[in-house]
Tab-separated table of C-alpha atoms in Angstrom:
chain	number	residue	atom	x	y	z
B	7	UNK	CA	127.416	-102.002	159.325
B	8	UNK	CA	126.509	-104.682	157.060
B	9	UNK	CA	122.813	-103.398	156.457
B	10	UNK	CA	124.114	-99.893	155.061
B	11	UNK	CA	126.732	-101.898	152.857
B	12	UNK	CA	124.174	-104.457	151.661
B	13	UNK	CA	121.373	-100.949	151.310
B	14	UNK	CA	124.180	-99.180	148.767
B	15	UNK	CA	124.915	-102.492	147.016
B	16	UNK	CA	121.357	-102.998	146.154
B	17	UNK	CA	118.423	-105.841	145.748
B	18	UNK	CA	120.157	-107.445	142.715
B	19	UNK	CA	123.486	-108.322	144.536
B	20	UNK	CA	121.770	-108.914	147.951
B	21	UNK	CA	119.322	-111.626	146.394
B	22	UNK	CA	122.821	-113.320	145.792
B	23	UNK	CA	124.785	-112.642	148.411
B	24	UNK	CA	122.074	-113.117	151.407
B	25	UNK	CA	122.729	-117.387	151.926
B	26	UNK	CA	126.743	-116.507	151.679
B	27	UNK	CA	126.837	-113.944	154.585
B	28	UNK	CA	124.465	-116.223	156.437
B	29	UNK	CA	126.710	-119.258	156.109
B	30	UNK	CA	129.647	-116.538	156.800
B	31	UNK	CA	127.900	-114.962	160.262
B	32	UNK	CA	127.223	-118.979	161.246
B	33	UNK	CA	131.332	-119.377	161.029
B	34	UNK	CA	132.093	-116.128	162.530
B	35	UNK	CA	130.064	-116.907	165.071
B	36	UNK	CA	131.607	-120.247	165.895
B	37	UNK	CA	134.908	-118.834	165.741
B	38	UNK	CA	134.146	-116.302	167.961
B	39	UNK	CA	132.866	-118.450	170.528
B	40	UNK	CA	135.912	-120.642	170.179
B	41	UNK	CA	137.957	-118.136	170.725
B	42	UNK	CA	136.203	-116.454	173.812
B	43	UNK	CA	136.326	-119.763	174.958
B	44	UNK	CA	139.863	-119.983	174.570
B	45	UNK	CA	140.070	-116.612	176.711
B	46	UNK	CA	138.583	-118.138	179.953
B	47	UNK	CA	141.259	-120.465	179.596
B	48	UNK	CA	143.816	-117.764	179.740
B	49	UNK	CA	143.624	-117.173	175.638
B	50	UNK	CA	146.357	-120.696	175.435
B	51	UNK	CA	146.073	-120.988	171.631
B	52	UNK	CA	145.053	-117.647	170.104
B	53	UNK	CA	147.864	-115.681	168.839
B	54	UNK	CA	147.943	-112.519	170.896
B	55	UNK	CA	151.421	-111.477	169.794
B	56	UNK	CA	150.580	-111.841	165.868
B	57	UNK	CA	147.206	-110.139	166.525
B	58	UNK	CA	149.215	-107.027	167.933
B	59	UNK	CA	151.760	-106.711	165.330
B	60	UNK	CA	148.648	-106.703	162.802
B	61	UNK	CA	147.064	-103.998	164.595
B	62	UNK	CA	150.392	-102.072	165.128
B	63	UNK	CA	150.839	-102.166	161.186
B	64	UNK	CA	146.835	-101.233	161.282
B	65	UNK	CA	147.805	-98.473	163.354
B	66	UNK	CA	150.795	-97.048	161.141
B	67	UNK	CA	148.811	-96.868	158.251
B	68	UNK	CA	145.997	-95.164	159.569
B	69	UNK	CA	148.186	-92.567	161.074
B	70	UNK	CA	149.976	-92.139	157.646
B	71	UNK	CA	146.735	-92.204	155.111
B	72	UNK	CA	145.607	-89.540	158.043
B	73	UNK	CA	148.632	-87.297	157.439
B	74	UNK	CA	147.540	-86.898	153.663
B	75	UNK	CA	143.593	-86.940	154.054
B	76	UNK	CA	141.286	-83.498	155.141
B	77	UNK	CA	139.000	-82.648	157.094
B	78	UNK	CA	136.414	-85.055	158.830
B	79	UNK	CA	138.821	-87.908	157.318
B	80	UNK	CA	141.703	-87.206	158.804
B	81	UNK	CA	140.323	-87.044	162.478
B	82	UNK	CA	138.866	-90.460	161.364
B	83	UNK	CA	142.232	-91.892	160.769
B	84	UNK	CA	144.160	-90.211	163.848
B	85	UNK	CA	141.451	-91.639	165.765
B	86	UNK	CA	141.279	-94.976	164.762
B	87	UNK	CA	145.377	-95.177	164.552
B	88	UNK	CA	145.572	-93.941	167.648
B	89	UNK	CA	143.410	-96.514	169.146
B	90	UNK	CA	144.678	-99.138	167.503
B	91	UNK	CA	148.375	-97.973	168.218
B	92	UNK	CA	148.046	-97.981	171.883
B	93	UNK	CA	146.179	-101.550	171.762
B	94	UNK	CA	148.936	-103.222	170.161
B	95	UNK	CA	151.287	-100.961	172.776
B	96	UNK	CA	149.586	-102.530	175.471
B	97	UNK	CA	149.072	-105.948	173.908
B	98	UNK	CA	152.957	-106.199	172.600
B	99	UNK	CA	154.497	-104.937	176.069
B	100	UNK	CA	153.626	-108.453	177.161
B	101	UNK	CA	153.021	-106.892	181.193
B	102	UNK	CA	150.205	-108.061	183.219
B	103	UNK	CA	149.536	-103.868	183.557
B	104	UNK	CA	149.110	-104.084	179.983
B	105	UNK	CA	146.182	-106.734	180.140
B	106	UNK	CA	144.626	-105.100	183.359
B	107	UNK	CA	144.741	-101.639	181.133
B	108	UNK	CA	142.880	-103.371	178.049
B	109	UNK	CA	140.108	-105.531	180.734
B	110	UNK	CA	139.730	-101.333	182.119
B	111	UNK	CA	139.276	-99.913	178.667
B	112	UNK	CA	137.409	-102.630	177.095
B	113	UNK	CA	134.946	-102.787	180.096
B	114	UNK	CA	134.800	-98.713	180.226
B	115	UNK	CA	133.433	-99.013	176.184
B	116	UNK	CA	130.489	-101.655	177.130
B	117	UNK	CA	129.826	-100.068	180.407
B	118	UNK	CA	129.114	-96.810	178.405
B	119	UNK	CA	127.839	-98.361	175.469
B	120	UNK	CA	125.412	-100.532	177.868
B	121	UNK	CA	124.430	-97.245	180.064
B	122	UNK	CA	123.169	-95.125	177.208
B	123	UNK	CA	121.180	-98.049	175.317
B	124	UNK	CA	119.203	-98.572	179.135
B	125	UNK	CA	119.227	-95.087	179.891
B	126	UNK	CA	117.555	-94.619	175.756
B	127	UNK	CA	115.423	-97.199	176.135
B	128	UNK	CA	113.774	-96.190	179.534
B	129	UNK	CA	113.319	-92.475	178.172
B	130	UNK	CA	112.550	-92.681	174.729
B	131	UNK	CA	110.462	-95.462	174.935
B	132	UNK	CA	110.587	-96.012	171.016
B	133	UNK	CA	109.894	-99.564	169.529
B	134	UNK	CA	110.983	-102.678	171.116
B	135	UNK	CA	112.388	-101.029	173.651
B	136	UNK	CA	112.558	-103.785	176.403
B	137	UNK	CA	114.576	-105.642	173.728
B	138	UNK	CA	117.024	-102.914	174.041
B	139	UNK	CA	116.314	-102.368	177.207
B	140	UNK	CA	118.247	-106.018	177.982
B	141	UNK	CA	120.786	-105.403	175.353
B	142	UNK	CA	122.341	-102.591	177.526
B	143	UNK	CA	121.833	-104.520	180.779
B	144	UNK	CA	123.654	-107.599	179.014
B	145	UNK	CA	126.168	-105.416	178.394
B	146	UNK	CA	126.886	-103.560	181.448
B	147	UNK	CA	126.818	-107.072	183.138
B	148	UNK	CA	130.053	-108.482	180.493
B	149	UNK	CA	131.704	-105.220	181.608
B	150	UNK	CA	131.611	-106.149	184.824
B	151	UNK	CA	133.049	-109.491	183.880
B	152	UNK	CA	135.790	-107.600	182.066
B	153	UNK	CA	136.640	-106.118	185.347
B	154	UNK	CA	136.953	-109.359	187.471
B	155	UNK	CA	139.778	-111.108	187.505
B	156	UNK	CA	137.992	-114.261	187.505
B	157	UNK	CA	139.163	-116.586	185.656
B	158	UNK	CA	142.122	-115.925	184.318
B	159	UNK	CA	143.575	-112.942	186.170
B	160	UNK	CA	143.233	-111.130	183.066
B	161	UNK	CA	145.419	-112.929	180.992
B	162	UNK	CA	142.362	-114.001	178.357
B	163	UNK	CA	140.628	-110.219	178.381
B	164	UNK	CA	141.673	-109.632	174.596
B	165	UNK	CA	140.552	-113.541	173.485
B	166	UNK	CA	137.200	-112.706	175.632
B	167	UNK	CA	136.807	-109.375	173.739
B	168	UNK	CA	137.684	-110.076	170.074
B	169	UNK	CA	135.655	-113.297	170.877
B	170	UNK	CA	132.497	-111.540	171.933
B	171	UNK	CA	132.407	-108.938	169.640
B	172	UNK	CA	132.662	-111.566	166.296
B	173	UNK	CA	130.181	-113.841	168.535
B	174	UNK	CA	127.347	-110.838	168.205
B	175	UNK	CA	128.545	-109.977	164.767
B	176	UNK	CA	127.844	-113.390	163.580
B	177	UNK	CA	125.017	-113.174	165.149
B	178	UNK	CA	123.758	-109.945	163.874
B	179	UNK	CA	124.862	-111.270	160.341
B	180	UNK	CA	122.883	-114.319	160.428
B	181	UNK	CA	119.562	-112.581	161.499
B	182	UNK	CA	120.106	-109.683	158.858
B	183	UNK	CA	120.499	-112.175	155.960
B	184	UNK	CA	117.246	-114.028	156.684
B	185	UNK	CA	115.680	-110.733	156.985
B	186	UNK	CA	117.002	-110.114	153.271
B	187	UNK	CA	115.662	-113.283	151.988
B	188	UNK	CA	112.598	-111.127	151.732
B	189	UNK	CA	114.079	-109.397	148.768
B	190	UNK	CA	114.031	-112.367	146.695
B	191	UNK	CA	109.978	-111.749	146.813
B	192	UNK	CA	110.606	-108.338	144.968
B	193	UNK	CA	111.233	-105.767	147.773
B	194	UNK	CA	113.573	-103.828	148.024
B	195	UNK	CA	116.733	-103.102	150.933
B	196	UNK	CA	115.654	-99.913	152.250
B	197	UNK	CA	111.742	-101.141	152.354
B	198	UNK	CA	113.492	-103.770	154.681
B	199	UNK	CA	115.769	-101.664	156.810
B	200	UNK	CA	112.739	-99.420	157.818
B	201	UNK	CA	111.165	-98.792	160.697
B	202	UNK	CA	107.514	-101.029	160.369
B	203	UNK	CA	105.326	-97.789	160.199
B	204	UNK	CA	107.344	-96.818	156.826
B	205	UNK	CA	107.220	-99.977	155.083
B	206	UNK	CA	105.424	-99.972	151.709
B	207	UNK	CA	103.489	-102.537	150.768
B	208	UNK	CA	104.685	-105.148	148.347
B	209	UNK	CA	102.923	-104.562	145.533
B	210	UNK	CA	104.213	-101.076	145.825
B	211	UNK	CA	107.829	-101.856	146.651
B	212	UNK	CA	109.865	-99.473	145.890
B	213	UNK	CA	111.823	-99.150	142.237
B	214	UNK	CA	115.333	-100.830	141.806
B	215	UNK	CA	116.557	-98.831	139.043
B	216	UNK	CA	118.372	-95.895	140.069
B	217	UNK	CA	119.368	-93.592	136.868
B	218	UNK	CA	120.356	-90.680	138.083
B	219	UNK	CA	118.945	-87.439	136.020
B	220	UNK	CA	122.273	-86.249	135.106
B	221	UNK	CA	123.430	-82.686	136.269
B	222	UNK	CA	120.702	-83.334	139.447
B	223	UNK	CA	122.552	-82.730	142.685
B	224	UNK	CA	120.824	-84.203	146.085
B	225	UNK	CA	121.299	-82.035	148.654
B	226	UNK	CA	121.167	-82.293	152.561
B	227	UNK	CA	120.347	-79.198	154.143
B	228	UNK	CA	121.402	-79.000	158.378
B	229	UNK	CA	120.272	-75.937	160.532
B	230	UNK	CA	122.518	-76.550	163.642
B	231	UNK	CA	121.193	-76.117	167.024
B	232	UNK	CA	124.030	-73.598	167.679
B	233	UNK	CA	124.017	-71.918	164.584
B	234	UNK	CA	119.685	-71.768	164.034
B	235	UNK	CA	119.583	-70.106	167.644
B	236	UNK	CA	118.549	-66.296	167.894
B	237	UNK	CA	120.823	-65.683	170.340
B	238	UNK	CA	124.303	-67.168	171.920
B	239	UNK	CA	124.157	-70.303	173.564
B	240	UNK	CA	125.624	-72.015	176.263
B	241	UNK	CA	128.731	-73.842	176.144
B	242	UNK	CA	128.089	-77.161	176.235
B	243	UNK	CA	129.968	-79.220	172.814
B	244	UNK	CA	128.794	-82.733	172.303
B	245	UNK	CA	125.011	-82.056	174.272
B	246	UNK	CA	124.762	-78.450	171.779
B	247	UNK	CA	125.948	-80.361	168.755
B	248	UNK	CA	123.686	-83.803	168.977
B	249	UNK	CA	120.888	-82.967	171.106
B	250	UNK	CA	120.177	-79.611	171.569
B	251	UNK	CA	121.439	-75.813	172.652
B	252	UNK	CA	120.099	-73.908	175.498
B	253	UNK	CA	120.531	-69.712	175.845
B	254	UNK	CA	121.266	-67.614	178.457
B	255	UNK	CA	117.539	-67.476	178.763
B	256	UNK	CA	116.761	-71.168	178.566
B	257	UNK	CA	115.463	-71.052	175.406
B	258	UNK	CA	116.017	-75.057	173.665
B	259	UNK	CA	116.940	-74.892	170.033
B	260	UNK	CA	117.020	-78.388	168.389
B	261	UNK	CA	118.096	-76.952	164.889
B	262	UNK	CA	116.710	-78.913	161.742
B	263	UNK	CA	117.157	-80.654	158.591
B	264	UNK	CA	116.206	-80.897	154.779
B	265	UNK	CA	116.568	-82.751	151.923
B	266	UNK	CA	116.158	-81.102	148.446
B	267	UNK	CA	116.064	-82.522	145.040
B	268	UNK	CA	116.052	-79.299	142.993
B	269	UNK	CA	113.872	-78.610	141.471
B	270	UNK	CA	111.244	-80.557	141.878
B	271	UNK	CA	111.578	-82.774	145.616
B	272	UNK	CA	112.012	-80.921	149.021
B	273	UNK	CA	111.285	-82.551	152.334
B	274	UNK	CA	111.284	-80.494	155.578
B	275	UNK	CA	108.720	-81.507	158.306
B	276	UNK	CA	107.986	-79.366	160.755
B	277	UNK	CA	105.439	-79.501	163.536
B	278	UNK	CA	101.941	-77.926	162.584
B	279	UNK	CA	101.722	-75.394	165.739
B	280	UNK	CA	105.305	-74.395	167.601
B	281	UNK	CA	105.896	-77.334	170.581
B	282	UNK	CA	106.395	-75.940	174.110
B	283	UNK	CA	109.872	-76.829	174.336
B	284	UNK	CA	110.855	-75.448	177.759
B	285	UNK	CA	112.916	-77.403	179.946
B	286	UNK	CA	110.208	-78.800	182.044
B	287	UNK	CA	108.310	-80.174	179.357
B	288	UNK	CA	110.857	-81.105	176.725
B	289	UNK	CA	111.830	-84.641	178.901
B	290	UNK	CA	108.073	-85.871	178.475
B	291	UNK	CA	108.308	-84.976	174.529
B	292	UNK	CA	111.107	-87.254	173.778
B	293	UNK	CA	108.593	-90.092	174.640
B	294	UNK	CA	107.995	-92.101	171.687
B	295	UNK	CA	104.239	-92.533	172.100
B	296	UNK	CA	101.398	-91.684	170.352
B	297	UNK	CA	100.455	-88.876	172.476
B	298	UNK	CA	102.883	-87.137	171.276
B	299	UNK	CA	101.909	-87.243	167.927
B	300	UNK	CA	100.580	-84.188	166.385
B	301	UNK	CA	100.044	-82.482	163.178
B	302	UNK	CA	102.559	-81.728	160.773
B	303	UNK	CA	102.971	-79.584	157.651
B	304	UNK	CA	105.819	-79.942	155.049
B	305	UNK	CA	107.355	-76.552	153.695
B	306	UNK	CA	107.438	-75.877	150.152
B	307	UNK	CA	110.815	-74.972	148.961
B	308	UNK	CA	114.401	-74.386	150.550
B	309	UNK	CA	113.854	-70.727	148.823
B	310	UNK	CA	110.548	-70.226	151.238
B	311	UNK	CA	112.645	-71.741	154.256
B	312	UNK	CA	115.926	-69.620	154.249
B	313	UNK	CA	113.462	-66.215	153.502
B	314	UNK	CA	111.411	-67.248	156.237
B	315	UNK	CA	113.800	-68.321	158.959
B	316	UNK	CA	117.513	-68.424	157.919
B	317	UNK	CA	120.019	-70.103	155.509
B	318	UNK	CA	121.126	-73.849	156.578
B	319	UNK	CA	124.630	-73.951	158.389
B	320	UNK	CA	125.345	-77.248	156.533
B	321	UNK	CA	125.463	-78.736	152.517
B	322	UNK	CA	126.128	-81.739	151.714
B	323	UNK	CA	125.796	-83.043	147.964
B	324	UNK	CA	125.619	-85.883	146.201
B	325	UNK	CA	125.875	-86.716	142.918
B	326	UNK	CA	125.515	-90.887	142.783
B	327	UNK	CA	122.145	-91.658	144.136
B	328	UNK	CA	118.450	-93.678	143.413
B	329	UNK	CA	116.265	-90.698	142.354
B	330	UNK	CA	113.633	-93.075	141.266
B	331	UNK	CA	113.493	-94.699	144.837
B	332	UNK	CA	113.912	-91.485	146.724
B	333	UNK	CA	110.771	-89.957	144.332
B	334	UNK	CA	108.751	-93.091	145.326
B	335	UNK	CA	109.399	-92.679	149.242
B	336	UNK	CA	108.769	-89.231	149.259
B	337	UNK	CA	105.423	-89.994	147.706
B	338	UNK	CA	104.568	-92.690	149.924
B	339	UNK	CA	105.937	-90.700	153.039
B	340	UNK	CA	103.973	-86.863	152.330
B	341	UNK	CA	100.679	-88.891	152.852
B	342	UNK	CA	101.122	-88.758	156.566
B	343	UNK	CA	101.324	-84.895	157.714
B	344	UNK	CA	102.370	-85.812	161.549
B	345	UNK	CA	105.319	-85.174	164.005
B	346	UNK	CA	106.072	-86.551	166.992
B	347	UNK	CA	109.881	-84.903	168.122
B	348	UNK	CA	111.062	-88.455	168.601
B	349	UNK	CA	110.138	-90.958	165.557
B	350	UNK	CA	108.894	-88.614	162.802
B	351	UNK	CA	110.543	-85.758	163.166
B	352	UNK	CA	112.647	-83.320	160.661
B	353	UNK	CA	115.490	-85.536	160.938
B	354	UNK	CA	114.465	-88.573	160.817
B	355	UNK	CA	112.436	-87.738	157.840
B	356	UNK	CA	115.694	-86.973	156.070
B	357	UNK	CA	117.475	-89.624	157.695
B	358	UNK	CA	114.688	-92.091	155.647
B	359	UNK	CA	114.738	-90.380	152.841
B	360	UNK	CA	118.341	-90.060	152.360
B	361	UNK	CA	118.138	-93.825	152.821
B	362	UNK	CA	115.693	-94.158	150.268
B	363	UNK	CA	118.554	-92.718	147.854
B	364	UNK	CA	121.043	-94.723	148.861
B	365	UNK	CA	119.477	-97.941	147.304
B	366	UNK	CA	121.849	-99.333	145.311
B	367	UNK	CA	123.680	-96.131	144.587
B	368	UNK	CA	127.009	-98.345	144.747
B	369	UNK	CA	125.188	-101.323	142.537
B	370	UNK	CA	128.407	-100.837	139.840
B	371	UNK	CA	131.441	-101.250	142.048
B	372	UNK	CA	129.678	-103.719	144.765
B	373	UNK	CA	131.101	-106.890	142.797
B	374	UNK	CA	132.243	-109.554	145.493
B	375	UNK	CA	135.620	-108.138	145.881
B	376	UNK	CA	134.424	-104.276	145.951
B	377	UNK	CA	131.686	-105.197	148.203
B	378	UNK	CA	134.496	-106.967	150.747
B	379	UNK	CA	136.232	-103.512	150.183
B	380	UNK	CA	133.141	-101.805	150.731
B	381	UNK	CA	133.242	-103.362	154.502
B	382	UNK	CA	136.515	-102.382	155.342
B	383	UNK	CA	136.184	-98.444	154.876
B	384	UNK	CA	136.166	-96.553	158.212
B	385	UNK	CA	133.192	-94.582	157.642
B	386	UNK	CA	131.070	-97.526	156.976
B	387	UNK	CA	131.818	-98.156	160.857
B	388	UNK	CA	130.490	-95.170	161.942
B	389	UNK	CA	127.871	-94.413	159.788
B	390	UNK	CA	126.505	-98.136	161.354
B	391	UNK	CA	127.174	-96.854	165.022
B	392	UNK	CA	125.714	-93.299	164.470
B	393	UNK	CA	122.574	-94.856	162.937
B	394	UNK	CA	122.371	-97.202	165.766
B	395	UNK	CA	122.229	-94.465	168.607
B	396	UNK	CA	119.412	-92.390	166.530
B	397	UNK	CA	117.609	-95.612	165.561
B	398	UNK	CA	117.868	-96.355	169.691
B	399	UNK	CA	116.585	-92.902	170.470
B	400	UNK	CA	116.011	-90.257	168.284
B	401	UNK	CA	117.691	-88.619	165.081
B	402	UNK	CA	118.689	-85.009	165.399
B	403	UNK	CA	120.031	-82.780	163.307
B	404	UNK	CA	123.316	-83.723	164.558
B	405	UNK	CA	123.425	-86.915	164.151
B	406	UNK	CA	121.744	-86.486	160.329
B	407	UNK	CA	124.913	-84.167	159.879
B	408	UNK	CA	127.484	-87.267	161.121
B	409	UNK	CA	125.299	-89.683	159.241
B	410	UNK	CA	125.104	-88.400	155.884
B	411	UNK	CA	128.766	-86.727	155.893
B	412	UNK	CA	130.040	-90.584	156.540
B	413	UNK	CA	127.531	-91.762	153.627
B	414	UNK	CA	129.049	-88.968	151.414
B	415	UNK	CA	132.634	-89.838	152.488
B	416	UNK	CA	131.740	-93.872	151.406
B	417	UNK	CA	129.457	-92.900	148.035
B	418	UNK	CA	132.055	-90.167	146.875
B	419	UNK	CA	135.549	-91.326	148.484
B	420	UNK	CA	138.524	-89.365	147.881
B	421	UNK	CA	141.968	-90.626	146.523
B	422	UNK	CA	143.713	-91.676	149.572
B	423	UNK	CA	145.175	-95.145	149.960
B	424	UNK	CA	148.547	-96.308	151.300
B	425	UNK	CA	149.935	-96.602	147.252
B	426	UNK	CA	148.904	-92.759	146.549
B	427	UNK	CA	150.651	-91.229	149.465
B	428	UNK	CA	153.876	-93.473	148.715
B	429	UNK	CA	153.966	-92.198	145.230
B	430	UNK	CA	152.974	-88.676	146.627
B	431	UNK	CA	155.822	-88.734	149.343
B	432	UNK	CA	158.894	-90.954	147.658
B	433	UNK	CA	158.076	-90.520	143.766
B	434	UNK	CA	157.537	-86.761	144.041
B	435	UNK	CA	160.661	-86.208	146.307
B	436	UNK	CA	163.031	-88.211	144.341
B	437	UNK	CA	161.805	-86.020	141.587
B	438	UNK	CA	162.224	-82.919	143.261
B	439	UNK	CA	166.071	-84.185	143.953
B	440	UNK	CA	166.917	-85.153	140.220
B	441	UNK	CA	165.713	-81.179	139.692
């Protein structure tokens, strides 16, 4: 989470901020550990009661700011209020159930988490894999110990979770910021971020200005895999909607992506001759190895796509963004005409370049205090997550969708805060009455 929110504030604030968030992940860190620590002992001194009662008043906002927000939003809000509501249920009932329930559903969330990172890493294959490859097994083994009653019968399960989970933050922060010290030596965030193979050299970094050509519009383009097949698929949700769709005659449609900058910019890769994706092959494709690297062609124009295939299913615009840094990957990137279905693929080229425009897009309001805000906005969170599973395996057209729909919600926010809807609901009604 805090590389996207460091990528939108920009080089300038990050050469400033970089030592502070370092010092900050070091103290996180410790806490953490003290407090996991303080959960094998039975969590004596952290207080659980307080720490339910926050996330209880957590909760009820979340389910109120999600009564007045639409679309994508709202689910965001129910969902996270929910969560949180029947954490601090569970934590504030003060049962033994009520720990044994958090130790199941806190275990469940690594077990799943750690499953799919081993179960990426051995298919995929992609970059520092065996790295991940532990990750997951490290944390399908702390589910376990979630599980066991040992030592504290679960009494400390909520100490050994929050602790864990700020432990690895801290972490994560610490290791991030020393990777950003780099930017003091005139890169800039995304040429950091990137995967190695997309990383321009220094004396090309990319450009930190981002004026905006005013009136331009950047626009993502997403061909679903349902809605981009030529005939009807097969039922199957979340597998149709982030990996791919599969007909009545077994025909795999992956959908695809696009990024225009009209009129000038459009990226859409696509592989030079059609890939055999039957079933039987389509397991060895999502290899991420050289071999299955081959040639690649960019089309022209969205105009020239839609005629030639179909409109996209999906727009998303944006108005705030680095055209001077997207220009400069694009560039840099058309050079290479190659695909490989896993690493440089339709999606991921969008993914990059979408990136690339997100360099200090939010460079105005990312002061200290609106960069602290930044960090607390929902979709933040799961813009971080979704980028972690493609980054982990592959980016689809799916995922792209998720991603840059959570970018949009964070670079364009609407008007809905807790102050709004209490104006909205009491202000408005009391005027309605005096009527």
């Amino acid at each position: 989470m805090l590389q996207i929110a460091f990528l939108l504030a920009g080089a300038a604030f990050v050469r400033k901020a970089a030592p502070f968030f370092m010092v900050a992940g070091v103290l996180w860190g410790g806490l953490g550990l003290a407090i996991f620590i303080d959960g094998l002992q039975g969590g004596l001194h952290f207080p659980l009661h307080v720490f339910g009662l926050f996330l209880l008043l957590d909760s009820l906002v979340s389910l109120a700011l999600g009564s007045a927000a639409k679309g994508t939003q709202r689910g965001i809000f129910y969902f996270k209020g929910g969560v949180f509501l029947l954490i601090a249920i569970l934590i504030l009932s003060g049962r033994h159930d009520g720990t044994l329930a958090l130790a199941i559903v806190f275990g469940i969330a690594y077990f799943i988490t750690g499953l799919f990172t081993i179960a990426s890493a051995v298919v995929v294959r992609f970059t520092h894999w065996r790295r991940a490859l532990l990750s997951g097994v490290l944390q399908i083994l702390f589910a376990i110990f979630l599980f066991l009653p040992f030592p504290t019968q679960h009494d400390g399960t909520v100490s050994q979770f929050i602790g864990m989970v700020m432990l690895t933050g801290g972490l994560q922060s610490v290791i991030l910021s020393l990777r950003m010290r780099q930017v003091r030596h005139g890169r800039s965030v995304f040429d950091i971020l990137v995967p190695q193979t997309l990383r321009i050299g220094a004396g090309e970094a990319l450009p930190q200005e981002d004026e905006t050509p005013p009136g331009n519009q950047l626009i993502v383009h997403v061909w679903t895999p349902e809605g981009s097949a030529k005939q009807q698929t097969l039922p199957r949700p979340v597998i149709n909607r982030y990996i791919a769709a599969v007909d009545a005659n077994g025909v795999i449609s992956t959908g695809h992506a696009a990024l225009e900058l009209p009129p000038t910019l459009y990226i859409s890769l696509y592989p030079a001759a059609e890939i055999d994706r039957s079933p039987s092959e389509f397991f060895n494709l999502l290899k991420a190895v050289e071999a299955n690297t081959v040639a690649g062609k960019y089309q022209p124009d969205y105009r020239f796509e839609a005629t030639m295939w179909c409109e996209s299913d999906r727009k998303i615009h944006f108005s705030t963004f680095n055209a001077a840094s997207l220009t400069s990957f694009w560039s840099h990137y058309r050079q290479t005409e190659t695909y490989n279905l896993t690493w440089r693929n339709c999606s991921s080229s969008v993914a990059y370049a979408l990136e690339a425009a997100m360099d200090g897009a939010l460079k105005e309001r990312c002061t200290r205090g609106g960069f602290m805000r930044l960090l607390f906005i929902p979709e933040l969170w799961i813009a971080a997550q979704l980028r972690k599973r493609a980054t982990n395996m592959a980016w689809t057209p799916g995922l792209v969708l998720d991603y840059t729909r959570a970018l949009h919600a964070v670079v364009h926010p609407t008007d809905v805060s807790l102050i709004s809807l209490i104006k909205k609901r009491w202000f408005t009604a009391a005027d309605t009455g005096r009527q």
